[in-house]
Short mmCIF file of C-alpha atoms in Angstrom, two decimals:
data_model
loop_
_atom_site.label_atom_id
_atom_site.label_comp_id
_atom_site.label_asym_id
_atom_site.label_seq_id
_atom_site.Cartn_x
_atom_site.Cartn_y
_atom_site.Cartn_z
CA MET F 255 17.04 -9.10 14.81
CA ALA F 256 15.77 -12.55 15.94
CA ALA F 257 12.23 -10.47 16.85
CA GLY F 258 11.41 -9.11 13.42
CA GLU F 259 12.84 -12.70 11.96
CA SER F 260 10.35 -14.69 14.10
CA VAL F 261 7.55 -12.18 13.18
CA ILE F 262 8.57 -12.83 9.31
CA GLY F 263 8.60 -16.61 9.59
CA ALA F 264 5.41 -17.09 11.06
CA ILE F 265 3.51 -14.69 8.97
CA GLY F 266 5.38 -16.99 6.37
CA LYS F 267 4.22 -20.03 7.35
CA SER F 268 0.64 -18.78 7.80
CA VAL F 269 0.72 -17.41 4.00
CA LYS F 270 2.28 -20.81 2.99
CA ALA F 271 -0.44 -23.22 4.78
CA VAL F 272 -3.24 -21.09 3.00
CA ALA F 273 -1.08 -21.10 -0.11
CA LYS F 274 -0.85 -25.19 -0.29
CA SER F 275 -4.07 -26.00 0.47
CA ARG F 276 -6.35 -27.13 -2.56
CA GLY F 277 -9.34 -25.43 -0.77
CA SER F 278 -8.07 -22.02 -0.11
CA GLU F 279 -10.42 -19.68 -1.01
CA TRP F 280 -8.11 -17.02 -1.50
CA TRP F 281 -4.86 -18.17 -2.38
CA TYR F 282 -4.66 -18.65 -6.25
CA THR F 283 -8.09 -19.49 -6.17
CA PRO F 284 -9.82 -21.33 -9.54
CA HIS F 285 -11.16 -17.74 -10.25
CA MET F 286 -7.71 -16.28 -10.19
CA ALA F 287 -6.42 -18.95 -12.17
CA ALA F 288 -8.98 -17.88 -15.03
CA ALA F 289 -8.27 -14.17 -14.67
CA ALA F 290 -4.92 -15.09 -15.36
CA ARG F 291 -5.57 -16.82 -18.49
CA ALA F 292 -8.14 -14.45 -19.40
CA ILE F 293 -5.41 -11.82 -19.10
CA ASP F 294 -2.70 -13.69 -20.92
CA LYS F 295 -5.28 -14.09 -23.66
CA ARG F 296 -5.86 -9.97 -23.97
CA LEU F 297 -1.95 -9.79 -23.57
CA PRO F 298 -0.94 -9.44 -27.45
CA LEU F 299 -4.66 -7.50 -28.36
CA VAL F 300 -3.92 -4.33 -25.98
CA ASP F 301 -1.86 -1.39 -27.04
CA LEU F 302 -0.13 -1.19 -23.35
CA VAL F 303 0.14 -2.58 -20.56
CA LEU F 304 0.15 -0.69 -17.12
CA GLU F 305 1.52 -2.72 -14.01
CA VAL F 306 0.60 -1.41 -11.13
CA ARG F 307 2.92 -2.15 -8.28
CA ASP F 308 2.56 -1.22 -4.73
CA ALA F 309 5.37 2.63 -4.31
CA ARG F 310 6.29 0.74 -0.80
CA ILE F 311 7.43 -2.70 -1.96
CA PRO F 312 8.15 -1.71 -6.07
CA LEU F 313 9.83 -5.28 -5.83
CA SER F 314 7.59 -7.54 -4.13
CA SER F 315 4.35 -6.01 -5.73
CA GLU F 316 5.87 -7.17 -9.16
CA CYS F 317 3.50 -8.71 -11.01
CA LEU F 318 5.21 -12.39 -12.09
CA GLN F 319 2.97 -12.71 -15.10
CA LEU F 320 4.20 -9.97 -17.04
CA ARG F 321 7.73 -10.56 -17.15
CA LYS F 322 8.20 -11.78 -20.44
CA THR F 323 5.93 -9.06 -21.71
CA PRO F 324 8.61 -6.33 -23.66
CA SER F 325 9.72 -3.57 -22.10
CA ALA F 326 8.53 -1.00 -25.25
CA SER F 327 5.01 -1.97 -24.40
CA ARG F 328 4.86 -2.17 -20.54
CA ILE F 329 4.95 0.78 -18.25
CA ILE F 330 5.34 0.26 -14.41
CA VAL F 331 2.96 2.49 -12.38
CA LEU F 332 4.07 2.57 -8.82
CA ASN F 333 0.84 3.73 -7.32
CA LYS F 334 0.21 4.89 -3.59
CA ALA F 335 2.97 7.06 -4.12
CA ASP F 336 1.97 9.13 -1.28
CA LEU F 337 2.60 6.35 1.37
CA ALA F 338 5.90 5.52 0.52
CA ASP F 339 9.42 7.39 0.90
CA ARG F 340 9.59 9.90 -1.43
CA SER F 341 13.30 10.00 -1.69
CA GLN F 342 13.31 5.94 -1.98
CA THR F 343 10.66 6.59 -5.29
CA LYS F 344 12.96 8.64 -7.48
CA GLU F 345 15.54 6.26 -6.65
CA TRP F 346 13.29 3.22 -7.84
CA LEU F 347 11.82 5.18 -10.99
CA SER F 348 16.00 5.96 -11.66
CA PHE F 349 16.50 2.43 -11.25
CA PHE F 350 13.54 1.11 -13.55
CA GLU F 351 15.27 3.92 -16.01
CA LYS F 352 18.15 2.31 -15.90
CA GLN F 353 16.40 -0.88 -16.90
CA LYS F 354 14.86 0.37 -19.62
CA CYS F 355 11.40 0.23 -18.10
CA MET F 356 9.13 2.93 -18.26
CA ALA F 357 8.11 3.98 -14.83
CA PHE F 358 5.67 6.68 -13.31
CA GLY F 359 5.03 7.16 -9.54
CA VAL F 360 1.58 8.38 -9.06
CA ASN F 361 -1.28 8.70 -6.05
CA SER F 362 -4.57 7.37 -7.41
CA HIS F 363 -6.26 10.02 -4.97
CA ASN F 364 -4.38 13.16 -6.43
CA ARG F 365 -6.34 14.74 -9.36
CA ASP F 366 -3.29 16.75 -10.10
CA ASN F 367 -0.81 13.84 -9.85
CA ILE F 368 -3.65 11.78 -11.94
CA ARG F 369 -3.75 14.98 -14.83
CA LYS F 370 0.04 14.26 -15.49
CA PHE F 371 -0.05 11.06 -15.46
CA LEU F 372 -2.92 10.93 -18.02
CA THR F 373 -0.85 13.49 -19.76
CA PHE F 374 2.50 10.98 -20.45
CA LEU F 375 -0.08 8.61 -21.21
CA GLN F 376 -1.38 10.49 -24.42
CA GLY F 377 2.36 11.37 -24.97
CA ARG F 378 3.19 7.68 -25.03
CA VAL F 379 -0.15 6.95 -27.52
CA ARG F 380 0.99 9.61 -29.79
CA GLU F 381 4.27 7.83 -30.28
CA LEU F 382 2.49 4.69 -31.21
CA THR F 383 0.18 6.10 -33.30
CA LYS F 384 3.36 7.57 -35.29
CA LYS F 385 5.02 4.59 -35.39
CA ASP F 386 1.94 2.59 -36.45
CA ASP F 387 -0.28 5.21 -38.04
CA ARG F 388 -3.43 3.48 -35.74
CA ALA F 389 -6.62 4.71 -36.44
CA HIS F 390 -8.06 2.33 -33.80
CA ALA F 391 -9.14 2.93 -30.41
CA ILE F 392 -6.12 2.63 -27.75
CA THR F 393 -6.55 0.15 -24.90
CA PHE F 394 -4.28 0.20 -22.17
CA MET F 395 -4.52 -3.03 -19.79
CA LEU F 396 -3.89 -2.50 -16.26
CA VAL F 397 -2.71 -5.62 -14.26
CA GLY F 398 -1.35 -6.33 -10.81
CA ILE F 399 -1.57 -8.02 -7.53
CA PRO F 400 -4.34 -7.85 -5.41
CA ASN F 401 -5.04 -4.04 -2.99
CA VAL F 402 -1.92 -2.16 -5.28
CA GLY F 403 -5.01 0.14 -6.43
CA LYS F 404 -6.01 -0.73 -9.87
CA SER F 405 -9.67 0.31 -9.68
CA ALA F 406 -8.80 3.05 -8.16
CA LEU F 407 -6.20 4.39 -10.40
CA ALA F 408 -8.83 3.25 -13.21
CA ASN F 409 -11.55 5.20 -11.84
CA SER F 410 -9.55 8.20 -11.52
CA LEU F 411 -8.22 8.16 -14.97
CA HIS F 412 -11.98 7.67 -16.33
CA GLN F 413 -13.03 10.45 -14.10
CA VAL F 414 -10.68 12.91 -14.67
CA GLY F 415 -10.20 12.08 -18.87
CA ARG F 416 -13.82 12.59 -19.26
CA ILE F 417 -13.89 15.77 -17.52
CA SER F 418 -11.06 16.97 -19.35
CA ALA F 419 -12.80 15.85 -23.08
CA ALA F 420 -16.08 17.83 -21.86
CA GLU F 421 -17.91 14.61 -22.64
CA LYS F 422 -21.55 14.58 -21.41
CA GLY F 423 -23.03 11.50 -19.84
CA LYS F 424 -22.88 10.14 -16.20
CA LEU F 425 -19.49 8.54 -15.28
CA LYS F 426 -18.99 4.19 -14.50
CA HIS F 427 -17.20 2.97 -12.16
CA THR F 428 -15.33 -0.12 -10.80
CA SER F 429 -15.74 -1.41 -7.30
CA VAL F 430 -13.03 0.11 -4.99
CA THR F 431 -12.87 -1.27 -1.22
CA PRO F 432 -9.69 -1.73 0.90
CA GLN F 433 -9.83 -5.62 0.78
CA PRO F 434 -7.45 -7.27 -1.55
CA GLY F 435 -8.61 -9.21 -4.70
CA GLU F 436 -12.31 -7.81 -4.90
CA THR F 437 -12.53 -6.81 -8.63
CA LYS F 438 -13.82 -9.96 -10.12
CA CYS F 439 -14.11 -9.43 -13.81
CA ILE F 440 -12.58 -7.11 -16.65
CA SER F 441 -14.12 -4.03 -17.40
CA SER F 442 -13.58 -1.22 -19.91
CA LEU F 443 -13.48 2.53 -18.74
CA LYS F 444 -12.95 5.60 -21.73
CA ILE F 445 -10.20 8.11 -20.20
CA ALA F 446 -9.60 10.50 -23.13
CA SER F 447 -10.97 11.36 -26.51
CA HIS F 448 -9.22 11.78 -29.84
CA PRO F 449 -8.04 9.30 -30.26
CA ASN F 450 -10.30 7.24 -27.86
CA ILE F 451 -8.01 5.83 -25.28
CA PHE F 452 -9.82 2.80 -23.02
CA VAL F 453 -8.31 1.34 -20.13
CA LEU F 454 -9.37 -2.14 -18.71
CA ASP F 455 -9.63 -3.13 -15.18
CA THR F 456 -8.85 -6.57 -14.16
CA PRO F 457 -8.61 -8.57 -11.52
CA SER F 458 -5.81 -9.19 -9.21
CA VAL F 459 -3.67 -12.25 -9.73
CA LEU F 460 -1.26 -13.69 -7.10
CA ILE F 461 1.60 -16.16 -8.43
CA PRO F 462 0.70 -20.05 -7.57
CA ASP F 463 4.03 -20.61 -6.12
CA VAL F 464 4.60 -19.81 -2.89
CA ILE F 465 6.89 -17.12 -2.17
CA ASP F 466 9.56 -16.46 0.78
CA ASP F 467 8.99 -15.14 4.04
CA GLU F 468 10.35 -11.58 3.71
CA VAL F 469 8.17 -11.08 1.04
CA CYS F 470 4.95 -12.79 2.25
CA SER F 471 5.49 -10.44 5.29
CA LYS F 472 5.49 -7.23 2.86
CA LEU F 473 2.32 -8.04 1.11
CA ALA F 474 0.57 -8.54 4.53
CA LEU F 475 1.99 -5.60 5.78
CA THR F 476 0.85 -3.39 2.61
CA GLY F 477 -2.29 -4.95 2.55
CA ALA F 478 -1.75 -7.29 -0.17
CA ILE F 479 -2.61 -10.78 1.39
CA LYS F 480 -6.13 -10.92 3.93
CA ASP F 481 -5.36 -9.78 7.48
CA SER F 482 -6.55 -12.98 8.36
CA VAL F 483 -4.21 -15.13 6.85
CA ALA F 484 -1.10 -13.69 8.62
CA GLY F 485 -3.06 -12.50 11.65
CA GLU F 486 -3.38 -8.86 12.71
CA ILE F 487 -1.02 -8.78 15.69
CA ASN F 488 2.06 -10.58 13.92
CA ILE F 489 1.54 -8.11 10.72
CA ALA F 490 1.38 -5.13 13.68
CA GLU F 491 4.63 -6.52 15.01
CA TYR F 492 6.34 -6.41 12.02
CA PHE F 493 5.51 -2.96 11.19
CA LEU F 494 7.00 -1.94 14.76
CA SER F 495 9.87 -3.83 14.15
CA ILE F 496 10.58 -1.67 11.21
CA LEU F 497 9.26 1.39 13.48
CA ASN F 498 11.93 1.26 16.20
CA LEU F 499 14.89 -0.12 13.65
CA GLY F 500 14.36 2.95 11.33
CA GLU F 501 14.23 6.51 11.45
CA GLU F 502 10.70 7.42 10.63
CA TYR F 503 9.67 8.04 14.73
CA LYS F 504 12.69 10.38 15.19
CA LYS F 505 10.49 13.02 13.02
CA TRP F 506 8.16 12.72 15.98
CA GLU F 507 10.46 14.02 18.91
CA LYS F 508 8.59 17.61 18.87
CA LEU F 509 5.60 15.60 20.21
CA SER F 510 7.80 14.06 23.15
CA SER F 511 6.17 14.28 26.57
CA SER F 512 9.51 15.26 27.63
CA GLY F 513 10.02 18.46 25.40
CA THR F 514 7.54 21.76 24.89
CA GLY F 515 5.84 20.06 21.76
CA ALA F 516 3.76 18.00 24.19
CA VAL F 517 -0.01 17.16 22.26
CA LEU F 518 -3.26 16.92 23.70
CA THR F 519 -4.14 13.73 25.81
CA GLY F 520 -7.77 13.82 26.14
CA GLU F 521 -7.07 14.51 29.40
CA GLY F 522 -5.99 18.17 29.89
CA SER F 523 -7.79 21.11 31.48
CA SER F 524 -8.24 23.00 27.53
CA SER F 525 -12.00 23.04 26.75
CA LEU F 526 -10.73 21.93 23.10
CA GLY F 527 -8.79 18.97 25.12
CA LYS F 528 -12.25 18.28 27.05
CA LYS F 529 -14.67 18.62 23.38
CA GLN F 530 -12.04 16.05 22.11
CA LYS F 531 -11.85 13.58 25.11
CA ARG F 532 -16.33 13.90 24.97
CA GLN F 533 -16.85 13.41 21.65
CA TYR F 534 -13.74 11.52 19.97
CA GLN F 535 -11.43 9.52 22.15
CA THR F 536 -12.60 6.07 20.86
CA ASP F 537 -11.62 7.58 17.40
CA HIS F 538 -8.26 6.37 16.60
CA THR F 539 -7.98 8.63 13.17
CA GLN F 540 -8.50 11.80 14.93
CA ASP F 541 -5.39 14.36 14.92
CA PHE F 542 -5.23 14.49 18.54
CA ILE F 543 -5.27 10.53 19.07
CA VAL F 544 -2.44 10.10 16.16
CA ASN F 545 -0.32 12.33 17.31
CA ASN F 546 -0.51 10.54 20.96
CA VAL F 547 0.29 7.58 18.78
CA ARG F 548 3.01 9.47 17.63
CA ARG F 549 4.41 10.48 20.65
CA THR F 550 4.21 7.73 22.81
CA LEU F 551 5.99 5.17 20.38
CA PHE F 552 8.85 8.04 20.02
CA ASP F 553 9.00 8.19 23.88
CA ALA F 554 8.87 4.26 24.15
CA VAL F 555 12.01 3.56 21.52
CA SER F 556 14.06 6.54 22.55
CA SER F 557 13.85 5.72 26.53
CA PHE F 558 14.15 2.29 25.97
CA SER F 559 17.18 0.83 28.06
CA GLY F 560 17.64 -2.14 25.46
CA ARG F 561 19.43 -2.42 22.16
CA THR F 562 17.07 -2.75 19.18
CA ASP F 563 19.37 -4.90 17.25
CA ASN F 564 19.07 -7.64 19.82
CA GLY F 565 16.03 -10.21 19.22
CA GLU F 566 14.98 -10.68 22.98
CA ASP F 567 15.30 -7.02 23.38
CA LEU F 568 13.36 -6.00 20.24
CA ALA F 569 10.71 -8.25 21.60
CA ARG F 570 10.57 -6.91 24.84
CA LEU F 571 10.00 -3.45 23.42
CA ILE F 572 7.39 -4.37 20.84
CA LYS F 573 5.38 -6.09 23.66
CA GLU F 574 5.62 -3.22 25.56
CA GLU F 575 4.40 -0.83 22.61
CA PHE F 576 1.17 -2.65 22.28
CA GLU F 577 0.63 -2.20 26.48
CA VAL F 578 1.07 1.65 26.36
CA LEU F 579 -1.13 1.83 23.15
CA GLN F 580 -3.73 0.28 24.97
CA LYS F 581 -4.20 2.92 26.95
CA VAL F 582 -3.53 5.54 24.16
CA PHE F 583 -6.56 4.21 22.13
CA HIS F 584 -8.76 4.48 25.22
CA LEU F 585 -8.85 0.49 25.54
CA PRO F 586 -10.06 -0.88 28.74
CA LEU F 587 -7.03 -2.61 30.90
CA GLU F 588 -8.51 -5.53 32.01
CA THR F 589 -9.36 -7.51 28.69
CA LYS F 590 -5.28 -7.05 27.67
CA GLU F 591 -5.46 -10.32 25.24
CA CYS F 592 -9.06 -8.82 23.13
CA ASN F 593 -7.45 -5.45 23.62
CA PHE F 594 -4.19 -6.70 21.60
CA ASP F 595 -5.68 -7.54 18.90
CA ARG F 596 -7.77 -4.16 18.92
CA VAL F 597 -4.53 -2.37 19.34
CA ALA F 598 -3.27 -4.34 16.15
CA THR F 599 -6.09 -2.88 14.04
CA LYS F 600 -5.65 0.35 14.84
CA LEU F 601 -2.12 0.71 14.31
CA LEU F 602 -2.16 -1.27 10.86
CA ASN F 603 -4.59 1.54 9.69
CA LEU F 604 -2.56 4.48 10.68
CA TYR F 605 0.19 2.64 8.71
CA ARG F 606 -1.62 2.02 5.51
CA THR F 607 -3.14 5.23 5.45
CA GLY F 608 0.24 7.15 6.19
CA ARG F 609 -0.48 8.62 9.62
CA LEU F 610 2.44 7.02 11.22
CA GLY F 611 4.77 7.94 8.52
CA HIS F 612 6.36 6.96 5.06
CA TYR F 613 7.79 3.72 3.99
CA THR F 614 9.37 1.86 1.35
CA LEU F 615 10.18 -1.91 2.44
CA ASP F 616 12.21 -2.86 -0.49
CA ARG F 617 15.48 -1.22 -1.16
CA VAL F 618 16.97 -0.47 -4.81
CA PRO F 619 19.19 -3.36 -5.73
CA CYS F 620 22.98 -2.08 -5.71
CA HIS F 621 24.53 -2.74 -8.94
#
């Protein structure tokens, strides 16, 4: 495990260096501090807080600013559930329920899932109006750390809610990018009528204090921390250590080159293979490239002669995986050091889009 621990330590050290820098343009900037104060001021004024977390890290993505918010007025939303281990998400939802916290798993890009979530929220609104006989518009506030998908969730709720309400007019939307911390101001979007329900999309907020190395690594891998802070190679090595020590890669056995399920390499004799090689060999998102990545990683781990629970052996395996992935991604072999950066970039993209399996990095606490 020393190899994984070494990478975790390197990521933690890099993040801490940025966090402690007074001139940091990323970690708890003056803008982020102002956003935290603005959220605090609005908390007493909203009807319900939707704390958006990343379903892959339900604990590490907690917004500590909301710890004092009563459970009755807060819903924990595990977004990006499509990227997490489904059975683990169910366990986390059960855990939160036992903790007397309302929780819901959601994929903000799945319209049917958003409809179910909206129905769930409307049910909660009916409970609120019964208790308080509220005649005013209901307001929800989305709060969370960077890159948990608050803006994407707000847009999806707005689009599905407005369409189901059969309202005319041009839909508004908030800016959505894969880069963390892009939302700069609080915006309001209508998501339902009768009663009118609005959702406030807020800027992302990180805690001002430095967190531990493992949490830093999980945040970096899921994209909550900019890759430039921790280093893409470090983050990709951390992912490979998780893959090599886990079970997910075993699902790719049918793709093994030693079995009957071998896949196209882009160098085959079939016309389809030739077409893919000619048109798509540099596009790592193409299915045949993704399958080759899976096959290569399966073969690398399953044929490895060392012990993955040994730090030095694990580090050697990760280096071998970087080297063979250069060929899979069709990168020129003569510029190895530069290529390792490019391998890391492509590998992280495939992980973050769910193409290399579904991982939940936080384990449910045992009680």
